[in-house]
Short mmCIF file of C-alpha atoms and ligand atoms in Angstrom, two decimals:
data_model
loop_
_atom_site.label_atom_id
_atom_site.label_comp_id
_atom_site.label_asym_id
_atom_site.label_seq_id
_atom_site.Cartn_x
_atom_site.Cartn_y
_atom_site.Cartn_z
CA MET A 158 13.27 -148.18 -52.02
CA SER A 159 16.10 -147.73 -54.81
CA ALA A 160 18.38 -144.77 -54.57
CA LEU A 161 19.50 -145.44 -58.05
CA LYS A 162 15.98 -145.70 -59.71
CA ASN A 163 15.18 -142.16 -57.90
CA LEU A 164 18.19 -140.74 -59.87
CA ASP A 165 16.73 -137.99 -62.57
CA PRO A 166 16.53 -139.82 -65.61
CA ASP A 167 19.64 -137.98 -67.71
CA TRP A 168 21.67 -139.54 -64.73
CA GLN A 169 20.18 -142.88 -65.22
CA ASP A 170 21.03 -142.52 -68.81
CA TRP A 171 24.67 -141.47 -68.20
CA LEU A 172 24.91 -144.25 -65.92
CA LYS A 173 23.68 -146.75 -68.74
CA VAL A 174 26.43 -145.11 -71.12
CA ASN A 175 29.39 -145.71 -69.08
CA ILE A 176 28.51 -149.07 -67.33
CA VAL A 177 28.18 -150.09 -71.30
CA ASN A 178 31.62 -148.46 -71.92
CA GLY A 179 33.11 -150.38 -69.09
CA VAL A 180 33.90 -147.40 -66.98
CA PRO A 181 34.80 -149.12 -63.47
CA THR A 182 31.84 -149.13 -61.37
CA ASN A 183 34.02 -147.43 -58.36
CA LYS A 184 34.73 -144.69 -60.71
CA LEU A 185 30.91 -143.94 -61.49
CA ALA A 186 29.81 -144.45 -57.75
CA ALA A 187 32.69 -141.70 -56.74
CA SER A 188 30.83 -139.65 -59.52
CA LEU A 189 27.35 -140.24 -57.87
CA PHE A 190 29.13 -139.94 -54.30
CA ALA A 191 30.90 -136.29 -54.97
CA ARG A 192 27.38 -135.05 -55.84
CA GLY A 193 26.05 -135.97 -52.62
CA TRP A 194 23.90 -138.89 -53.65
CA SER A 195 26.04 -141.30 -51.58
CA ASP A 196 22.80 -143.98 -51.27
CA ALA A 197 22.69 -144.32 -55.06
CA ALA A 198 26.77 -144.69 -55.00
CA PHE A 199 26.53 -147.54 -52.46
CA GLU A 200 23.85 -149.23 -54.02
CA LEU A 201 25.59 -149.12 -57.43
CA MET A 202 28.46 -150.82 -55.33
CA SER A 203 26.61 -153.52 -53.84
CA LYS A 204 24.34 -154.19 -57.00
CA SER A 205 27.76 -155.15 -59.09
CA ASN A 206 29.25 -157.09 -55.93
CA LYS A 207 32.09 -154.95 -55.48
CA THR A 208 33.23 -154.24 -51.93
CA ALA A 209 33.37 -150.43 -51.03
CA THR A 210 37.10 -149.55 -51.90
CA MET A 211 36.73 -147.45 -48.89
CA PRO A 212 34.73 -146.76 -45.63
CA PHE A 213 31.34 -145.27 -45.73
CA LEU A 214 28.96 -143.94 -43.17
CA ASP A 215 25.08 -144.64 -43.76
CA LEU A 216 23.65 -141.16 -44.32
CA THR A 217 20.02 -142.12 -44.65
CA LYS A 218 19.01 -140.91 -41.33
CA ASN A 219 20.38 -138.52 -38.84
CA HIS A 220 21.31 -140.99 -36.54
CA ILE A 221 23.09 -144.53 -36.54
CA ASP A 222 22.32 -147.16 -34.25
CA LEU A 223 25.12 -149.05 -33.84
CA SER A 224 25.20 -152.28 -31.40
CA ASP A 225 26.21 -150.54 -28.27
CA ARG A 226 25.43 -147.15 -28.82
CA ARG A 227 23.17 -144.60 -30.93
CA VAL A 228 24.98 -141.84 -32.55
CA SER A 229 24.27 -138.66 -34.13
CA LEU A 230 25.41 -137.28 -37.81
CA LEU A 231 25.62 -133.45 -37.13
CA PHE A 232 27.96 -132.44 -40.33
CA THR A 233 28.09 -134.12 -43.54
CA CYS A 234 30.17 -132.76 -46.93
CA TYR A 235 30.18 -134.92 -49.92
CA LYS A 236 33.71 -133.76 -51.69
CA PRO A 237 35.88 -134.38 -49.98
CA PHE A 238 33.77 -136.63 -47.72
CA VAL A 239 33.48 -135.13 -44.08
CA ALA A 240 31.27 -136.18 -41.38
CA VAL A 241 30.83 -134.85 -37.72
CA ILE A 242 29.74 -137.38 -35.60
CA ASP A 243 28.42 -136.31 -31.68
CA ASN A 244 28.02 -138.91 -29.27
CA PHE A 245 30.73 -141.28 -30.50
CA LEU A 246 32.01 -141.85 -26.99
CA SER A 247 30.78 -141.45 -23.33
CA PRO A 248 32.77 -139.36 -20.94
CA GLU A 249 33.76 -142.30 -19.11
CA GLU A 250 35.10 -144.22 -22.24
CA CYS A 251 37.32 -140.63 -23.10
CA GLN A 252 38.49 -140.64 -19.34
CA ALA A 253 39.44 -144.51 -19.72
CA LEU A 254 41.50 -143.59 -22.76
CA ILE A 255 43.24 -140.33 -21.33
CA ASN A 256 44.13 -142.51 -18.40
CA GLU A 257 45.85 -145.13 -20.79
CA ALA A 258 47.67 -142.75 -22.68
CA ASP A 259 48.95 -140.16 -19.89
CA ALA A 260 51.62 -141.75 -18.57
CA LYS A 261 52.98 -142.56 -21.77
CA LEU A 262 52.86 -139.13 -23.76
CA ARG A 263 55.87 -137.52 -25.12
CA ASP A 264 56.95 -134.84 -28.38
CA SER A 265 55.00 -135.85 -31.01
CA ARG A 266 56.83 -136.28 -34.45
CA VAL A 267 56.15 -135.96 -38.03
CA VAL A 268 57.10 -137.90 -41.11
CA ASN A 269 60.01 -136.37 -42.52
CA PRO A 270 59.31 -136.74 -46.23
CA ASP A 271 62.69 -137.38 -47.61
CA ASP A 272 63.12 -140.77 -46.01
CA GLY A 273 60.00 -141.57 -44.12
CA THR A 274 61.46 -141.26 -40.73
CA PHE A 275 59.69 -139.65 -37.64
CA VAL A 276 60.98 -136.33 -36.10
CA ILE A 277 60.30 -133.53 -33.96
CA HIS A 278 59.33 -130.34 -35.54
CA PRO A 279 57.49 -127.09 -34.78
CA ALA A 280 54.49 -127.73 -36.98
CA ARG A 281 53.44 -130.29 -34.58
CA THR A 282 53.64 -129.04 -30.78
CA SER A 283 51.56 -131.40 -28.82
CA ARG A 284 52.67 -134.43 -26.80
CA SER A 285 51.25 -137.84 -28.14
CA THR A 286 51.43 -141.44 -27.85
CA GLY A 287 50.74 -144.62 -29.77
CA PHE A 288 48.74 -147.83 -28.92
CA GLN A 289 48.82 -150.99 -30.48
CA ARG A 290 45.81 -152.27 -32.19
CA GLY A 291 43.51 -154.01 -28.85
CA GLU A 292 45.94 -153.01 -26.54
CA ALA A 293 43.55 -152.20 -23.63
CA ASN A 294 39.74 -153.17 -23.42
CA ILE A 295 38.92 -149.47 -23.71
CA ILE A 296 40.65 -149.41 -27.32
CA LYS A 297 39.25 -153.08 -28.27
CA THR A 298 35.95 -151.25 -27.51
CA ILE A 299 36.47 -147.94 -29.58
CA GLU A 300 37.99 -149.75 -32.65
CA SER A 301 35.55 -152.37 -32.79
CA ARG A 302 32.85 -149.08 -32.58
CA ILE A 303 34.99 -147.40 -35.23
CA ALA A 304 34.66 -150.57 -37.50
CA GLU A 305 30.82 -150.59 -37.31
CA LEU A 306 30.51 -147.38 -37.86
CA LEU A 307 32.58 -147.02 -41.21
CA HIS A 308 32.00 -150.58 -42.37
CA TRP A 309 35.73 -151.23 -42.23
CA PRO A 310 37.40 -154.00 -40.57
CA VAL A 311 39.73 -153.35 -37.53
CA ASP A 312 42.79 -154.89 -39.40
CA HIS A 313 42.65 -152.26 -41.80
CA GLY A 314 43.49 -149.70 -39.14
CA GLU A 315 46.72 -148.19 -37.81
CA GLY A 316 46.63 -148.10 -33.37
CA LEU A 317 45.17 -145.30 -31.93
CA GLN A 318 46.98 -142.32 -31.13
CA VAL A 319 46.29 -139.80 -28.27
CA LEU A 320 47.37 -136.42 -28.46
CA ARG A 321 47.52 -133.70 -25.67
CA TYR A 322 47.80 -129.94 -26.66
CA GLU A 323 48.40 -127.30 -23.94
CA ASP A 324 48.39 -123.59 -24.21
CA GLY A 325 49.54 -122.69 -27.62
CA GLY A 326 49.72 -126.29 -28.98
CA GLU A 327 49.05 -126.77 -32.76
CA TYR A 328 49.45 -128.92 -35.43
CA ARG A 329 49.95 -126.87 -38.85
CA PRO A 330 48.15 -127.81 -41.87
CA HIS A 331 49.23 -131.06 -43.08
CA TYR A 332 47.89 -134.30 -45.14
CA ASP A 333 47.43 -137.23 -43.68
CA TYR A 334 47.41 -139.37 -46.73
CA PHE A 335 50.78 -140.62 -48.26
CA ASP A 336 51.52 -138.84 -51.84
CA PRO A 337 52.32 -141.07 -54.06
CA ALA A 338 54.73 -138.90 -55.81
CA LYS A 339 56.97 -138.60 -52.88
CA LYS A 340 59.97 -140.95 -52.20
CA SER A 341 58.72 -141.71 -48.64
CA SER A 342 55.43 -143.13 -49.62
CA SER A 343 56.47 -146.15 -50.61
CA VAL A 344 58.23 -146.85 -47.56
CA VAL A 345 55.09 -146.08 -45.58
CA MET A 346 52.70 -147.78 -47.93
CA ALA A 347 54.74 -150.91 -47.97
CA LYS A 348 52.87 -151.71 -44.86
CA GLY A 349 48.90 -151.48 -45.51
CA GLY A 350 48.66 -149.05 -48.43
CA GLN A 351 46.97 -145.63 -48.23
CA ARG A 352 45.67 -144.04 -45.44
CA VAL A 353 41.73 -143.80 -46.95
CA GLY A 354 40.30 -142.13 -44.02
CA THR A 355 41.20 -140.34 -40.90
CA PHE A 356 38.83 -140.52 -37.63
CA LEU A 357 39.32 -138.11 -35.16
CA MET A 358 37.60 -138.58 -31.52
CA TYR A 359 37.53 -135.19 -29.13
CA LEU A 360 38.28 -136.44 -25.90
CA SER A 361 37.93 -133.49 -23.97
CA ASP A 362 36.03 -130.04 -23.89
CA VAL A 363 38.43 -127.15 -24.87
CA ASP A 364 37.62 -123.54 -23.75
CA ALA A 365 39.23 -121.77 -26.61
CA GLY A 366 40.83 -122.72 -29.58
CA GLY A 367 42.20 -126.37 -30.81
CA ALA A 368 39.41 -126.69 -33.67
CA THR A 369 40.04 -128.95 -36.37
CA ARG A 370 40.58 -126.32 -39.71
CA PHE A 371 40.09 -127.25 -43.35
CA PRO A 372 41.66 -124.07 -44.83
CA ASN A 373 41.12 -125.21 -48.33
CA MET A 374 37.44 -125.53 -47.42
CA ASN A 375 36.82 -122.69 -45.06
CA PHE A 376 35.60 -124.58 -42.09
CA GLU A 377 36.40 -126.06 -38.62
CA VAL A 378 35.18 -128.18 -36.63
CA ARG A 379 35.39 -127.38 -32.84
CA PRO A 380 36.19 -129.92 -30.08
CA LYS A 381 33.49 -131.36 -27.71
CA MET A 382 34.23 -134.32 -25.41
CA GLY A 383 32.96 -137.58 -27.16
CA SER A 384 32.27 -136.47 -30.59
CA ALA A 385 34.27 -137.30 -33.63
CA LEU A 386 35.25 -136.00 -37.04
CA TYR A 387 35.63 -138.30 -40.08
CA PHE A 388 36.95 -137.39 -43.26
CA ALA A 389 38.01 -139.59 -46.43
CA ASN A 390 41.49 -139.00 -47.54
CA THR A 391 40.81 -140.12 -50.95
CA ASP A 392 37.67 -140.69 -53.29
CA LEU A 393 35.83 -143.86 -54.26
CA SER A 394 38.23 -144.28 -57.18
CA GLY A 395 41.46 -143.95 -54.58
CA GLU A 396 42.71 -140.80 -56.04
CA ILE A 397 44.31 -138.61 -53.17
CA ASP A 398 42.06 -135.46 -52.26
CA GLY A 399 44.38 -132.35 -52.11
CA GLN A 400 41.17 -130.59 -50.24
CA THR A 401 41.56 -132.52 -47.14
CA LEU A 402 44.39 -130.19 -45.67
CA HIS A 403 43.91 -129.71 -42.12
CA SER A 404 45.21 -128.58 -39.07
CA SER A 405 44.84 -128.14 -35.51
CA VAL A 406 44.65 -124.44 -34.56
CA PRO A 407 45.99 -123.42 -31.29
CA VAL A 408 44.80 -124.12 -28.16
CA THR A 409 44.39 -120.73 -26.64
CA GLN A 410 42.05 -122.00 -23.46
CA GLY A 411 42.31 -125.35 -21.54
CA VAL A 412 43.60 -128.57 -22.69
CA LYS A 413 42.70 -130.66 -25.71
CA TYR A 414 43.07 -134.55 -25.85
CA LEU A 415 42.00 -136.18 -29.21
CA SER A 416 42.74 -139.39 -30.39
CA THR A 417 43.40 -140.18 -33.86
CA LYS A 418 42.50 -143.46 -36.14
CA TRP A 419 44.19 -143.56 -39.69
CA LEU A 420 42.21 -146.39 -41.86
CA ARG A 421 44.13 -148.29 -44.11
CA GLU A 422 43.54 -149.38 -47.59
CA LYS A 423 44.43 -152.89 -46.95
CA PRO A 424 45.21 -154.77 -43.70
CA TYR A 425 48.22 -152.98 -41.66
CA VAL A 426 49.74 -156.13 -40.09
O1 AKG B 595 44.12 -132.05 -33.45
C1 AKG B 595 43.33 -132.24 -34.51
O2 AKG B 595 42.19 -131.80 -34.52
C2 AKG B 595 44.01 -132.87 -35.78
C3 AKG B 595 45.07 -133.91 -35.59
C4 AKG B 595 45.34 -134.16 -36.99
O3 AKG B 595 45.46 -133.76 -37.67
C5 AKG B 595 45.96 -135.53 -37.02
O4 AKG B 595 45.97 -136.21 -36.09
O5 AKG B 595 46.28 -135.85 -38.05
#
Protein backbone atom coordinates (compact mmCIF):
# COMPACT_ATOMS: atom_id res chain seq x y z
CA MET A 1 0.00 0.00 0.00
CA SER A 2 1.35 3.44 -0.92
CA ALA A 3 1.98 5.72 2.03
CA LEU A 4 1.97 8.72 -0.32
CA LYS A 5 -1.47 7.82 -1.68
CA ASN A 6 -2.71 7.53 1.90
CA LEU A 7 -1.76 11.12 2.66
CA ASP A 8 -4.58 13.53 3.27
CA PRO A 9 -5.68 15.10 -0.12
CA ASP A 10 -4.52 18.56 1.03
CA TRP A 11 -1.04 17.18 1.58
CA GLN A 12 -1.08 15.44 -1.78
CA ASP A 13 -1.89 18.83 -3.38
CA TRP A 14 0.85 20.48 -1.32
CA LEU A 15 3.31 17.91 -2.60
CA LYS A 16 2.29 18.32 -6.26
CA VAL A 17 2.58 22.12 -6.08
CA ASN A 18 6.03 21.94 -4.51
CA ILE A 19 7.29 19.31 -6.93
CA VAL A 20 6.11 21.42 -9.88
CA ASN A 21 7.87 24.42 -8.34
CA GLY A 22 11.13 22.50 -8.14
CA VAL A 23 11.45 22.22 -4.36
CA PRO A 24 14.14 19.57 -3.73
CA THR A 25 12.77 16.14 -2.87
CA ASN A 26 14.80 15.85 0.32
CA LYS A 27 13.28 19.10 1.63
CA LEU A 28 9.76 17.83 0.93
CA ALA A 29 10.61 14.48 2.50
CA ALA A 30 11.98 16.32 5.55
CA SER A 31 8.63 18.09 6.00
CA LEU A 32 6.70 14.83 5.77
CA PHE A 33 9.13 13.16 8.14
CA ALA A 34 8.84 15.97 10.70
CA ARG A 35 5.09 15.34 10.85
CA GLY A 36 5.67 11.70 11.65
CA TRP A 37 4.97 10.39 8.12
CA SER A 38 8.26 8.59 7.76
CA ASP A 39 6.86 5.96 5.38
CA ALA A 40 5.66 8.64 2.99
CA ALA A 41 8.96 10.51 3.31
CA PHE A 42 11.02 7.47 2.36
CA GLU A 43 8.61 6.46 -0.40
CA LEU A 44 9.01 9.92 -1.88
CA MET A 45 12.79 9.61 -1.76
CA SER A 46 12.78 6.21 -3.41
CA LYS A 47 10.28 7.22 -6.12
CA SER A 48 12.50 10.05 -7.20
CA ASN A 49 15.50 7.71 -7.26
CA LYS A 50 17.20 9.76 -4.59
CA THR A 51 19.22 7.81 -2.11
CA ALA A 52 18.38 8.71 1.46
CA THR A 53 20.59 11.55 2.59
CA MET A 54 20.70 10.19 6.08
CA PRO A 55 20.32 6.91 7.93
CA PHE A 56 16.77 5.68 8.42
CA LEU A 57 14.89 3.05 10.35
CA ASP A 58 12.02 1.02 8.98
CA LEU A 59 9.17 2.08 11.24
CA THR A 60 6.40 0.07 9.64
CA LYS A 61 6.39 -2.58 12.38
CA ASN A 62 7.22 -2.59 16.07
CA HIS A 63 10.04 -5.00 15.48
CA ILE A 64 12.68 -5.29 12.77
CA ASP A 65 14.02 -8.63 11.57
CA LEU A 66 17.71 -8.15 10.86
CA SER A 67 19.70 -10.97 9.26
CA ASP A 68 20.96 -12.22 12.63
CA ARG A 69 18.56 -10.79 15.18
CA ARG A 70 15.05 -9.46 15.83
CA VAL A 71 15.12 -6.04 17.50
CA SER A 72 12.17 -4.08 18.92
CA LEU A 73 11.31 -0.42 18.62
CA LEU A 74 10.27 0.86 22.05
CA PHE A 75 10.12 4.61 21.50
CA THR A 76 10.13 6.95 18.51
CA CYS A 77 10.10 10.72 18.24
CA TYR A 78 10.05 12.41 14.84
CA LYS A 79 11.51 15.88 15.33
CA PRO A 80 14.32 15.42 15.98
CA PHE A 81 14.26 11.78 14.98
CA VAL A 82 14.97 9.61 18.05
CA ALA A 83 14.40 5.88 18.51
CA VAL A 84 15.01 3.44 21.33
CA ILE A 85 15.76 -0.07 20.14
CA ASP A 86 15.61 -3.04 22.46
CA ASN A 87 17.55 -6.29 22.15
CA PHE A 88 20.13 -4.82 19.79
CA LEU A 89 23.02 -6.70 21.45
CA SER A 90 23.05 -9.92 23.46
CA PRO A 91 24.61 -9.87 26.98
CA GLU A 92 27.52 -11.91 25.56
CA GLU A 93 28.12 -9.34 22.81
CA CYS A 94 28.06 -6.51 25.38
CA GLN A 95 30.63 -8.37 27.48
CA ALA A 96 32.82 -9.14 24.46
CA LEU A 97 32.98 -5.44 23.57
CA ILE A 98 33.71 -4.48 27.19
CA ASN A 99 36.54 -7.04 27.22
CA GLU A 100 38.05 -5.48 24.08
CA ALA A 101 37.83 -2.00 25.64
CA ASP A 102 38.77 -2.46 29.28
CA ALA A 103 42.54 -2.63 28.95
CA LYS A 104 42.66 0.48 26.73
CA LEU A 105 40.43 2.89 28.70
CA ARG A 106 41.83 6.33 29.51
CA ASP A 107 40.35 9.69 30.58
CA SER A 108 37.81 10.92 28.02
CA ARG A 109 38.40 14.06 26.00
CA VAL A 110 36.22 16.63 24.22
CA VAL A 111 36.84 18.62 21.02
CA ASN A 112 38.34 22.06 21.70
CA PRO A 113 36.05 24.41 19.69
CA ASP A 114 38.95 26.79 18.96
CA ASP A 115 41.28 24.46 17.15
CA GLY A 116 39.62 21.02 16.85
CA THR A 117 42.13 19.30 19.15
CA PHE A 118 40.97 16.79 21.83
CA VAL A 119 41.33 17.91 25.46
CA ILE A 120 40.45 16.57 28.94
CA HIS A 121 37.54 18.63 30.37
CA PRO A 122 35.38 18.54 33.56
CA ALA A 123 32.26 18.39 31.35
CA ARG A 124 33.14 14.78 30.48
CA THR A 125 34.16 12.58 33.41
CA SER A 126 34.34 9.09 32.06
CA ARG A 127 37.03 6.80 30.78
CA SER A 128 36.90 5.83 27.15
CA THR A 129 38.64 4.32 24.20
CA GLY A 130 38.21 4.20 20.46
CA PHE A 131 38.57 1.42 17.90
CA GLN A 132 39.32 1.28 14.22
CA ARG A 133 36.44 0.03 12.11
CA GLY A 134 36.54 -3.75 11.93
CA GLU A 135 39.31 -3.95 14.54
CA ALA A 136 37.91 -7.13 16.18
CA ASN A 137 35.26 -9.70 15.23
CA ILE A 138 32.76 -8.36 17.74
CA ILE A 139 33.24 -4.87 16.30
CA LYS A 140 32.67 -6.14 12.74
CA THR A 141 29.44 -7.84 13.87
CA ILE A 142 28.15 -4.71 15.58
CA GLU A 143 29.09 -2.42 12.71
CA SER A 144 27.32 -4.62 10.14
CA ARG A 145 24.24 -4.79 12.35
CA ILE A 146 24.09 -1.00 12.69
CA ALA A 147 24.56 -0.63 8.92
CA GLU A 148 21.69 -3.03 8.24
CA LEU A 149 19.38 -1.43 10.81
CA LEU A 150 19.97 2.12 9.63
CA HIS A 151 20.49 1.46 5.90
CA TRP A 152 23.80 3.27 6.12
CA PRO A 153 27.11 1.90 4.82
CA VAL A 154 29.74 0.80 7.33
CA ASP A 155 32.32 3.10 5.72
CA HIS A 156 30.11 6.14 6.52
CA GLY A 157 30.89 5.76 10.21
CA GLU A 158 33.64 6.52 12.68
CA GLY A 159 35.17 3.69 14.68
CA LEU A 160 33.27 2.56 17.78
CA GLN A 161 33.93 4.34 21.07
CA VAL A 162 33.45 2.63 24.44
CA LEU A 163 32.86 4.71 27.57
CA ARG A 164 32.90 3.67 31.21
CA TYR A 165 31.26 5.95 33.79
CA GLU A 166 31.74 5.24 37.48
CA ASP A 167 30.09 6.88 40.50
CA GLY A 168 29.49 10.57 39.66
CA GLY A 169 30.71 10.14 36.06
CA GLU A 170 28.78 12.24 33.56
CA TYR A 171 28.84 13.92 30.18
CA ARG A 172 27.35 17.40 30.36
CA PRO A 173 24.98 18.68 27.64
CA HIS A 174 26.59 18.83 24.22
CA TYR A 175 25.87 18.32 20.55
CA ASP A 176 27.44 15.61 18.45
CA TYR A 177 27.13 17.50 15.17
CA PHE A 178 29.80 19.90 14.01
CA ASP A 179 28.39 23.41 13.95
CA PRO A 180 29.24 24.81 10.48
CA ALA A 181 29.48 28.28 12.09
CA LYS A 182 32.45 27.19 14.26
CA LYS A 183 36.03 27.53 13.11
CA SER A 184 37.04 24.02 14.20
CA SER A 185 34.27 22.32 12.21
CA SER A 186 35.96 22.56 8.84
CA VAL A 187 38.94 20.66 10.29
CA VAL A 188 36.88 17.75 11.62
CA MET A 189 34.47 17.70 8.66
CA ALA A 190 37.24 17.55 6.06
CA LYS A 191 37.12 13.78 6.49
CA GLY A 192 33.60 12.29 6.22
CA GLY A 193 31.51 15.47 6.43
CA GLN A 194 28.82 16.02 9.03
CA ARG A 195 27.96 13.60 11.87
CA VAL A 196 24.44 12.95 10.64
CA GLY A 197 23.47 10.44 13.31
CA THR A 198 24.48 9.05 16.70
CA PHE A 199 23.94 5.44 17.71
CA LEU A 200 24.44 4.66 21.41
CA MET A 201 24.53 1.12 22.78
CA TYR A 202 24.09 0.45 26.48
CA LEU A 203 26.49 -2.34 27.44
CA SER A 204 25.57 -2.62 31.12
CA ASP A 205 22.61 -2.30 33.45
CA VAL A 206 23.06 0.61 35.86
CA ASP A 207 21.34 0.65 39.25
CA ALA A 208 20.88 4.44 39.48
CA GLY A 209 21.62 7.42 37.23
CA GLY A 210 23.40 7.24 33.88
CA ALA A 211 20.41 8.10 31.69
CA THR A 212 20.95 9.86 28.37
CA ARG A 213 18.97 13.09 28.77
CA PHE A 214 17.68 15.47 26.09
CA PRO A 215 17.19 18.67 28.11
CA ASN A 216 15.43 20.58 25.31
CA MET A 217 12.99 17.75 24.77
CA ASN A 218 12.33 16.90 28.41
CA PHE A 219 12.97 13.20 28.19
CA GLU A 220 15.70 10.76 29.04
CA VAL A 221 16.52 7.19 28.14
CA ARG A 222 17.68 4.98 30.96
CA PRO A 223 20.44 2.44 30.39
CA LYS A 224 19.49 -1.19 29.84
CA MET A 225 22.08 -3.75 28.79
CA GLY A 226 21.75 -4.58 25.08
CA SER A 227 19.40 -1.72 24.19
CA ALA A 228 20.32 1.13 21.85
CA LEU A 229 19.37 4.74 21.24
CA TYR A 230 19.56 6.36 17.83
CA PHE A 231 19.11 10.04 17.07
CA ALA A 232 19.56 12.07 13.91
CA ASN A 233 21.73 15.14 14.36
CA THR A 234 20.45 16.67 11.12
CA ASP A 235 17.10 16.55 9.37
CA LEU A 236 16.49 15.06 5.93
CA SER A 237 17.52 18.30 4.28
CA GLY A 238 20.85 18.26 6.12
CA GLU A 239 20.12 21.08 8.61
CA ILE A 240 21.67 20.58 12.06
CA ASP A 241 19.05 20.16 14.79
CA GLY A 242 19.57 22.10 18.04
CA GLN A 243 17.02 19.91 19.80
CA THR A 244 19.57 17.09 19.84
CA LEU A 245 21.39 18.62 22.81
CA HIS A 246 22.02 15.65 25.10
CA SER A 247 23.94 14.60 28.20
CA SER A 248 24.72 11.57 30.30
CA VAL A 249 23.43 12.29 33.79
CA PRO A 250 25.75 11.27 36.64
CA VAL A 251 25.88 7.60 37.54
CA THR A 252 24.95 7.35 41.23
CA GLN A 253 25.04 3.58 41.69
CA GLY A 254 26.79 1.01 39.55
CA VAL A 255 28.96 1.30 36.46
CA LYS A 256 27.73 2.41 33.06
CA TYR A 257 29.39 1.07 29.93
CA LEU A 258 28.23 2.57 26.67
CA SER A 259 29.37 2.30 23.09
CA THR A 260 28.95 5.19 20.65
CA LYS A 261 28.91 5.06 16.87
CA TRP A 262 28.88 8.38 15.01
CA LEU A 263 27.55 8.13 11.48
CA ARG A 264 29.00 10.45 8.87
CA GLU A 265 27.49 12.04 5.82
CA LYS A 266 30.17 10.61 3.49
CA PRO A 267 32.73 7.82 3.58
CA TYR A 268 35.02 8.28 6.58
CA VAL A 269 38.37 7.02 5.39
O1 LIG B 1 26.59 8.25 27.78
C1 LIG B 1 25.61 8.69 27.20
O2 LIG B 1 24.48 8.34 27.50
C2 LIG B 1 25.77 9.75 26.15
C3 LIG B 1 27.07 9.64 25.41
C4 LIG B 1 27.24 10.77 24.47
O3 LIG B 1 26.62 11.78 24.59
C5 LIG B 1 28.14 10.67 23.34
O4 LIG B 1 28.91 9.68 23.24
O5 LIG B 1 28.12 11.61 22.51
